[in-house]
Coordinates of C-alpha atoms in Angstrom, one line a residue:
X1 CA 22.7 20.6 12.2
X2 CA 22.6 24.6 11.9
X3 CA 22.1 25.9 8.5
X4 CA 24.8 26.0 5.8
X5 CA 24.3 29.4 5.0
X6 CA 27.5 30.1 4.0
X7 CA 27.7 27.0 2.3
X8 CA 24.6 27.2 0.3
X9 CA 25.0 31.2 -1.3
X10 CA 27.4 29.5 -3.3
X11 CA 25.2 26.9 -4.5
X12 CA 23.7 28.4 -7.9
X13 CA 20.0 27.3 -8.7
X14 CA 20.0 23.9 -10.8
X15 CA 20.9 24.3 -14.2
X16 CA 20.5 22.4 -17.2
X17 CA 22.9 22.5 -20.3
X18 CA 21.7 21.3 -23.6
X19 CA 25.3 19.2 -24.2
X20 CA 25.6 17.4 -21.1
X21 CA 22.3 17.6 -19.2
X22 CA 18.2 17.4 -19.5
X23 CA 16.6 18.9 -16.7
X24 CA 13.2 18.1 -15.5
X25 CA 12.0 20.7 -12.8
X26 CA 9.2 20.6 -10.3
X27 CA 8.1 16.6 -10.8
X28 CA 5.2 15.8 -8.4
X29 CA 6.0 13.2 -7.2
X30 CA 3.5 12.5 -4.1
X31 CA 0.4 13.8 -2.8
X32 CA 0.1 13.3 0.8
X33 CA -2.3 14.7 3.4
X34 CA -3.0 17.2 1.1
X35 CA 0.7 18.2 0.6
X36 CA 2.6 18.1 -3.2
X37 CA 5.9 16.7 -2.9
X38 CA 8.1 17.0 -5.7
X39 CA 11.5 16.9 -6.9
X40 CA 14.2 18.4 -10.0
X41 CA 15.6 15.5 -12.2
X42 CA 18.9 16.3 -13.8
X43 CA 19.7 13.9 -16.2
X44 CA 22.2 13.3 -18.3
X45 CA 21.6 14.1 -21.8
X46 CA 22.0 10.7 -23.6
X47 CA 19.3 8.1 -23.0
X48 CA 21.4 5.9 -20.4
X49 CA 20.5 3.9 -18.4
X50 CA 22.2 5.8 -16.2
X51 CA 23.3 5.0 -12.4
X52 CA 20.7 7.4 -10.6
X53 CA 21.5 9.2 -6.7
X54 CA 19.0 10.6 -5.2
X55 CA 20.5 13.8 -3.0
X56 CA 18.7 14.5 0.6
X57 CA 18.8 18.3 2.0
X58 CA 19.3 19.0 5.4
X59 CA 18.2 22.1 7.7
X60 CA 17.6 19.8 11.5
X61 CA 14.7 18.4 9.8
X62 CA 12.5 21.2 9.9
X63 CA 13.9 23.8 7.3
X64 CA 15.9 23.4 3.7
X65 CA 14.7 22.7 0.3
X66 CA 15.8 20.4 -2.6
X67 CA 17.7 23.1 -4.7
X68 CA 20.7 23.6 -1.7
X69 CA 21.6 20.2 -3.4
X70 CA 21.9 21.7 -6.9
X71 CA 25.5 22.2 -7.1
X72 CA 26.4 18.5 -6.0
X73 CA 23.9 17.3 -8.4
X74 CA 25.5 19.3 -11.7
X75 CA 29.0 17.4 -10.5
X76 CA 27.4 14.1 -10.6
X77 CA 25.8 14.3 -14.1
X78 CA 29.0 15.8 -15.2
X79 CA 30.3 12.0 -14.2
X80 CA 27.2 10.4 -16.0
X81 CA 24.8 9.9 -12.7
X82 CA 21.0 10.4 -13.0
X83 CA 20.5 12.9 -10.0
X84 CA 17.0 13.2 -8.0
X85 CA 16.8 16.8 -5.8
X86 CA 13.2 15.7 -3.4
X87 CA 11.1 18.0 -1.3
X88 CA 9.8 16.4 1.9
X89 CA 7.5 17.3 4.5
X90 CA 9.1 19.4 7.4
X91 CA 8.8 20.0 11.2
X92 CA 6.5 21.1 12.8
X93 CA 3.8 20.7 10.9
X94 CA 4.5 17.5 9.9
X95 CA 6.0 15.1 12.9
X96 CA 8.2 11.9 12.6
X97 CA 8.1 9.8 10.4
X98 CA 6.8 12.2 7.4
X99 CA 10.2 12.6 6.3
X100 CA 11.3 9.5 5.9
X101 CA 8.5 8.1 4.5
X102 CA 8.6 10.7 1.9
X103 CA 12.3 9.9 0.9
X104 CA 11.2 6.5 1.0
X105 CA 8.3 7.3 -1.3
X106 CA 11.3 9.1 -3.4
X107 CA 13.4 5.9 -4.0
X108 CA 10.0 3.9 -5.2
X109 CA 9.0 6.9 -7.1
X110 CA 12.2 6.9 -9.0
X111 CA 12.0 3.9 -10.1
X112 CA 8.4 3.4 -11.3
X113 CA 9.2 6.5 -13.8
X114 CA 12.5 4.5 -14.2
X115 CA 11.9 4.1 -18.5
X116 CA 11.1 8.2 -18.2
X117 CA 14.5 9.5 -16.7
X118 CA 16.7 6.6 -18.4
X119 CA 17.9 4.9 -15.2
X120 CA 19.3 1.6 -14.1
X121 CA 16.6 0.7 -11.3
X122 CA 19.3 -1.2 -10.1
X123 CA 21.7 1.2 -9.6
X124 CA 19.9 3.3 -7.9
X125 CA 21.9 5.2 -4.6
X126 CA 21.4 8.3 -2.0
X127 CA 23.4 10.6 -1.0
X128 CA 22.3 13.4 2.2
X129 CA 23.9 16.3 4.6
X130 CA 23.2 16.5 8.1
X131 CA 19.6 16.0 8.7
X132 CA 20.0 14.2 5.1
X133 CA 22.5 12.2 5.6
X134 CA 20.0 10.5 9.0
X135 CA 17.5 10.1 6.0
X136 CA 19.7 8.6 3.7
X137 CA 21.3 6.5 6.2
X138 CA 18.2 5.1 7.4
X139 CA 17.3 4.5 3.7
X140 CA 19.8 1.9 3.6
X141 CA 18.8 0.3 6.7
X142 CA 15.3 0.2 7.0
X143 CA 13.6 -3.1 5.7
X144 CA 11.7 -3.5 2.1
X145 CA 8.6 -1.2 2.2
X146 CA 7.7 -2.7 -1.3
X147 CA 4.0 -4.0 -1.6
X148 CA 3.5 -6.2 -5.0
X149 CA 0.2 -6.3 -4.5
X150 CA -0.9 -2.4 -4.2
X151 CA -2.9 -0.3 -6.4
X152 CA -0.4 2.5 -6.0
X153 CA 2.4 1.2 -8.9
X154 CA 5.1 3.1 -7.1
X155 CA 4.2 0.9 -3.7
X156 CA 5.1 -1.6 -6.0
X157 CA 8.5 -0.8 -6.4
X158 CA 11.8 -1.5 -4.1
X159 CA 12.2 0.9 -1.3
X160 CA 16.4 -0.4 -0.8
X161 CA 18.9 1.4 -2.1
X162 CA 22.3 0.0 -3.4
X163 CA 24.7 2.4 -1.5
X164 CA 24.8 5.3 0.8
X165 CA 26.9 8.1 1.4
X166 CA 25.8 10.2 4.3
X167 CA 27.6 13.8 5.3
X168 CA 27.9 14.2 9.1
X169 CA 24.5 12.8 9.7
X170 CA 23.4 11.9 12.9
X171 CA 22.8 8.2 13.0
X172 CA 21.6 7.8 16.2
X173 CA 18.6 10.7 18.1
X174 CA 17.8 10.5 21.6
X175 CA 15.6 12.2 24.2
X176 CA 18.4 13.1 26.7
X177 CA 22.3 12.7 25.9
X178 CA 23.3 9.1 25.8
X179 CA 26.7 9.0 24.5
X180 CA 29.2 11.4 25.2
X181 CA 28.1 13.2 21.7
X182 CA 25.1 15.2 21.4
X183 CA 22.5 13.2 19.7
X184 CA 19.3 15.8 20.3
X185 CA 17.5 16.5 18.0
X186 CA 15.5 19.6 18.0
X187 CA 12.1 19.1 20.1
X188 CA 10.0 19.9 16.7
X189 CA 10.5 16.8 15.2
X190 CA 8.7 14.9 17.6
X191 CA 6.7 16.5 19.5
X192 CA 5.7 16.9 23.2
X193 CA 5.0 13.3 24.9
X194 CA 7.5 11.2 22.2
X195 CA 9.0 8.9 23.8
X196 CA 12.8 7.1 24.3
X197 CA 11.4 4.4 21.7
X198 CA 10.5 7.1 19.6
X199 CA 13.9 8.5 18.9
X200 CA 15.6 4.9 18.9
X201 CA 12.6 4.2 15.8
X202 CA 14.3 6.8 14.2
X203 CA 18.3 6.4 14.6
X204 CA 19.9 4.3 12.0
X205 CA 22.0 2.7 14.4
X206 CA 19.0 0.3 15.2
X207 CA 18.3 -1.3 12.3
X208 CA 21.6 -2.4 11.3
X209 CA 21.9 -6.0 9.6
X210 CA 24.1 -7.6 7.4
X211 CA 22.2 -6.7 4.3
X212 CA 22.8 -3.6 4.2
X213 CA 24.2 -2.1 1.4
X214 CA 28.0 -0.3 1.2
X215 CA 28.0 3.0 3.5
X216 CA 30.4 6.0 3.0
X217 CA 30.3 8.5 5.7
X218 CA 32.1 11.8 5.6
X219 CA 32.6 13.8 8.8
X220 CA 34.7 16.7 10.0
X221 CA 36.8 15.9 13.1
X222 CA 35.7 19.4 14.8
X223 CA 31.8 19.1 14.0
X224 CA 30.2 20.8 17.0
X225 CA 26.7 20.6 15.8
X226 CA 26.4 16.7 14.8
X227 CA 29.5 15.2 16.4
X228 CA 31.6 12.7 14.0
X229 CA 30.9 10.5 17.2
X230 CA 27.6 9.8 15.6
X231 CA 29.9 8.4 12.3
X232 CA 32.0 6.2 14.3
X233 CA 29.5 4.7 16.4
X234 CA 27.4 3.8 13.5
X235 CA 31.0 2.3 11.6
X236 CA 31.2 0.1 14.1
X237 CA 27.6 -0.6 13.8
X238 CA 27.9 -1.4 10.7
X239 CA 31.2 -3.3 10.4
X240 CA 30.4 -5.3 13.0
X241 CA 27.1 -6.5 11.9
X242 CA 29.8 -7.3 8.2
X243 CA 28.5 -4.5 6.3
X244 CA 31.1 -2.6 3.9
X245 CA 31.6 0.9 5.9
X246 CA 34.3 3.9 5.8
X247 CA 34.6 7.2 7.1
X248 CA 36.3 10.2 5.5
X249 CA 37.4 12.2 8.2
X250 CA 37.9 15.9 7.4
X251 CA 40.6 16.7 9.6
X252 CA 40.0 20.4 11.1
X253 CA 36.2 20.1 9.1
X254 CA 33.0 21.3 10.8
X255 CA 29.7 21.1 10.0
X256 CA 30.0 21.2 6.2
X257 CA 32.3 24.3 6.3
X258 CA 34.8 22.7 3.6
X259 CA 32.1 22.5 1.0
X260 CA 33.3 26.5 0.9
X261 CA 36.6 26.0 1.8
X262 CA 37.5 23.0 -0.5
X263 CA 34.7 22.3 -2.4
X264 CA 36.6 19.1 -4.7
X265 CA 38.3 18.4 -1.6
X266 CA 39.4 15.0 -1.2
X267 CA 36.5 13.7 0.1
X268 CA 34.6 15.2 -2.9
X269 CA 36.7 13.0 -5.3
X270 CA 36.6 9.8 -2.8
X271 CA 32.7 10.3 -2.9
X272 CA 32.4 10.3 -6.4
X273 CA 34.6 7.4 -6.4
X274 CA 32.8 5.6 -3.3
X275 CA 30.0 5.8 -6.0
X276 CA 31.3 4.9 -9.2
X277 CA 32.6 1.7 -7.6
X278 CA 29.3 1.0 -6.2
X279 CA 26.7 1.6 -9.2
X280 CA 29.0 0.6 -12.1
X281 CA 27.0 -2.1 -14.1
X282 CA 27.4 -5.5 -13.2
X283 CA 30.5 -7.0 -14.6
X284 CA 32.0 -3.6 -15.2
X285 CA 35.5 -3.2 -14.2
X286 CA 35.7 -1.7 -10.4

């Protein structure tokens, strides 16, 4: 879960292009503890509704910002998706669960402006890398956080998502190593005193049912910061409980290094793909 330097210098700030694209930059989108969260629409330039992604930074949960996600979202739009770049609150000074209730927050907030950006609250998907793809995965498992009876409109809305593709994400944390993967995440996120429940409330691999929606995970085969054991385990998780689950393994990938090496690698076009299949209107052919 080490920084994609290398990776990221080649990611250009988001750009919008008056022929395919509308870009809305710096939307607040929440106001927490005393913290402005917001995030960079890019949209494309017709009035849709559009399938809509929301795309989750990584940095170990305690570094990274929305725009390192600018390049995927200028491919996506290019294919007609609505894409959603969030800010969220980082370790240390803000513990577990800030983040994923912010992302959370994201997904309601996205479609409560849903008339704004031209999107199909329906069709509505995340996509995250490393520390992003844990957020995004747990995104499709958690259970409804919608409230139909709260002041807050955006409480109002769903919190599910209708697919997930997560990029060597750790789906399961623990205190000491469990599995014969490391699964530690760094100390900051949690705290002194947190307990083994406290990293099993945040691992995806515990709140796997059978309503969860499609997951597409893509992992390198020599990740040595967030081993692709974490993508198997939660495959099995996941096809065992009947959920619809692949991996893409990048054979000889690490940790995100064939962004740079093959950026529209094969797994790039199987994740576009994954995702057309998954948000296409109802009825649409597959």
């Amino acid at each position: 879960m080490t920084s994609l330097a290398l990776v990221l210098a080649l990611f250009a700030p988001l750009q919008e292009s008056e022929h395919t694209s509308r870009l809305e930059r710096d939307v607040l989108y929440r106001t927490v503890d005393g913290v402005e969260l917001r995030l960079d629409a890019l949209l494309p330039a017709d009035a849709g509704p559009h399938p809509a992604v929301l795309l989750v930074h990584g940095g170990q949960w305690i570094a990274g910002e929305r725009g390192e996600m600018s390049e995927l979202a200028e491919r996506l739009v290019e294919r007609g998706f609505a894409c959603f770049l969030n800010s969220y609150r980082l370790a240390p000074a803000h513990r577990w669960p800030a983040p994923i209730e912010d992302c959370r927050y994201a997904v309601q907030f996205v479609r409560a402006n849903a008339g704004r950006f031209g999107v199909d609250p329906v069709r509505l998907g995340a996509l995250g890398l490393s520390a992003g793809g844990h957020l995004v995965e747990l995104l499709a498992v958690l259970d409804e956080a919608r409230r139909p009876d709260d002041p807050d409109p955006v409480l109002r809305q769903s919190s599910r998502i209708a697919c997930v593709a997560a990029y060597y994400a750790p789906s399961v944390l623990t205190r000491t190593e469990t599995y014969d993967f490391d699964t530690l995440p760094p100390p900051e996120l949690f705290g002194a005193g947190a307990t083994d429940a406290d990293y099993a409330a945040a691992s995806p691999i515990t709140y796997v049912t059978r309503d969860d929606p499609p997951f597409l995970m893509v992992h390198g085969d020599a990740d040595d910061a967030v081993s692709i054991g974490n993508s198997h385990l939660m495959d099995e998780r996941l096809r065992a409980a009947g959920v619809a689950s692949e991996i893409f393994v990048v054979a000889g990938g690490g940790h995100g290094d064939f962004f740079a090496s093959d950026p529209r690698g094969a797994y790039w076009t199987r994740t576009v793909a994954f995702l057309e299949e998954r948000l296409a209107p109802r009825g649409s052919a597959k």
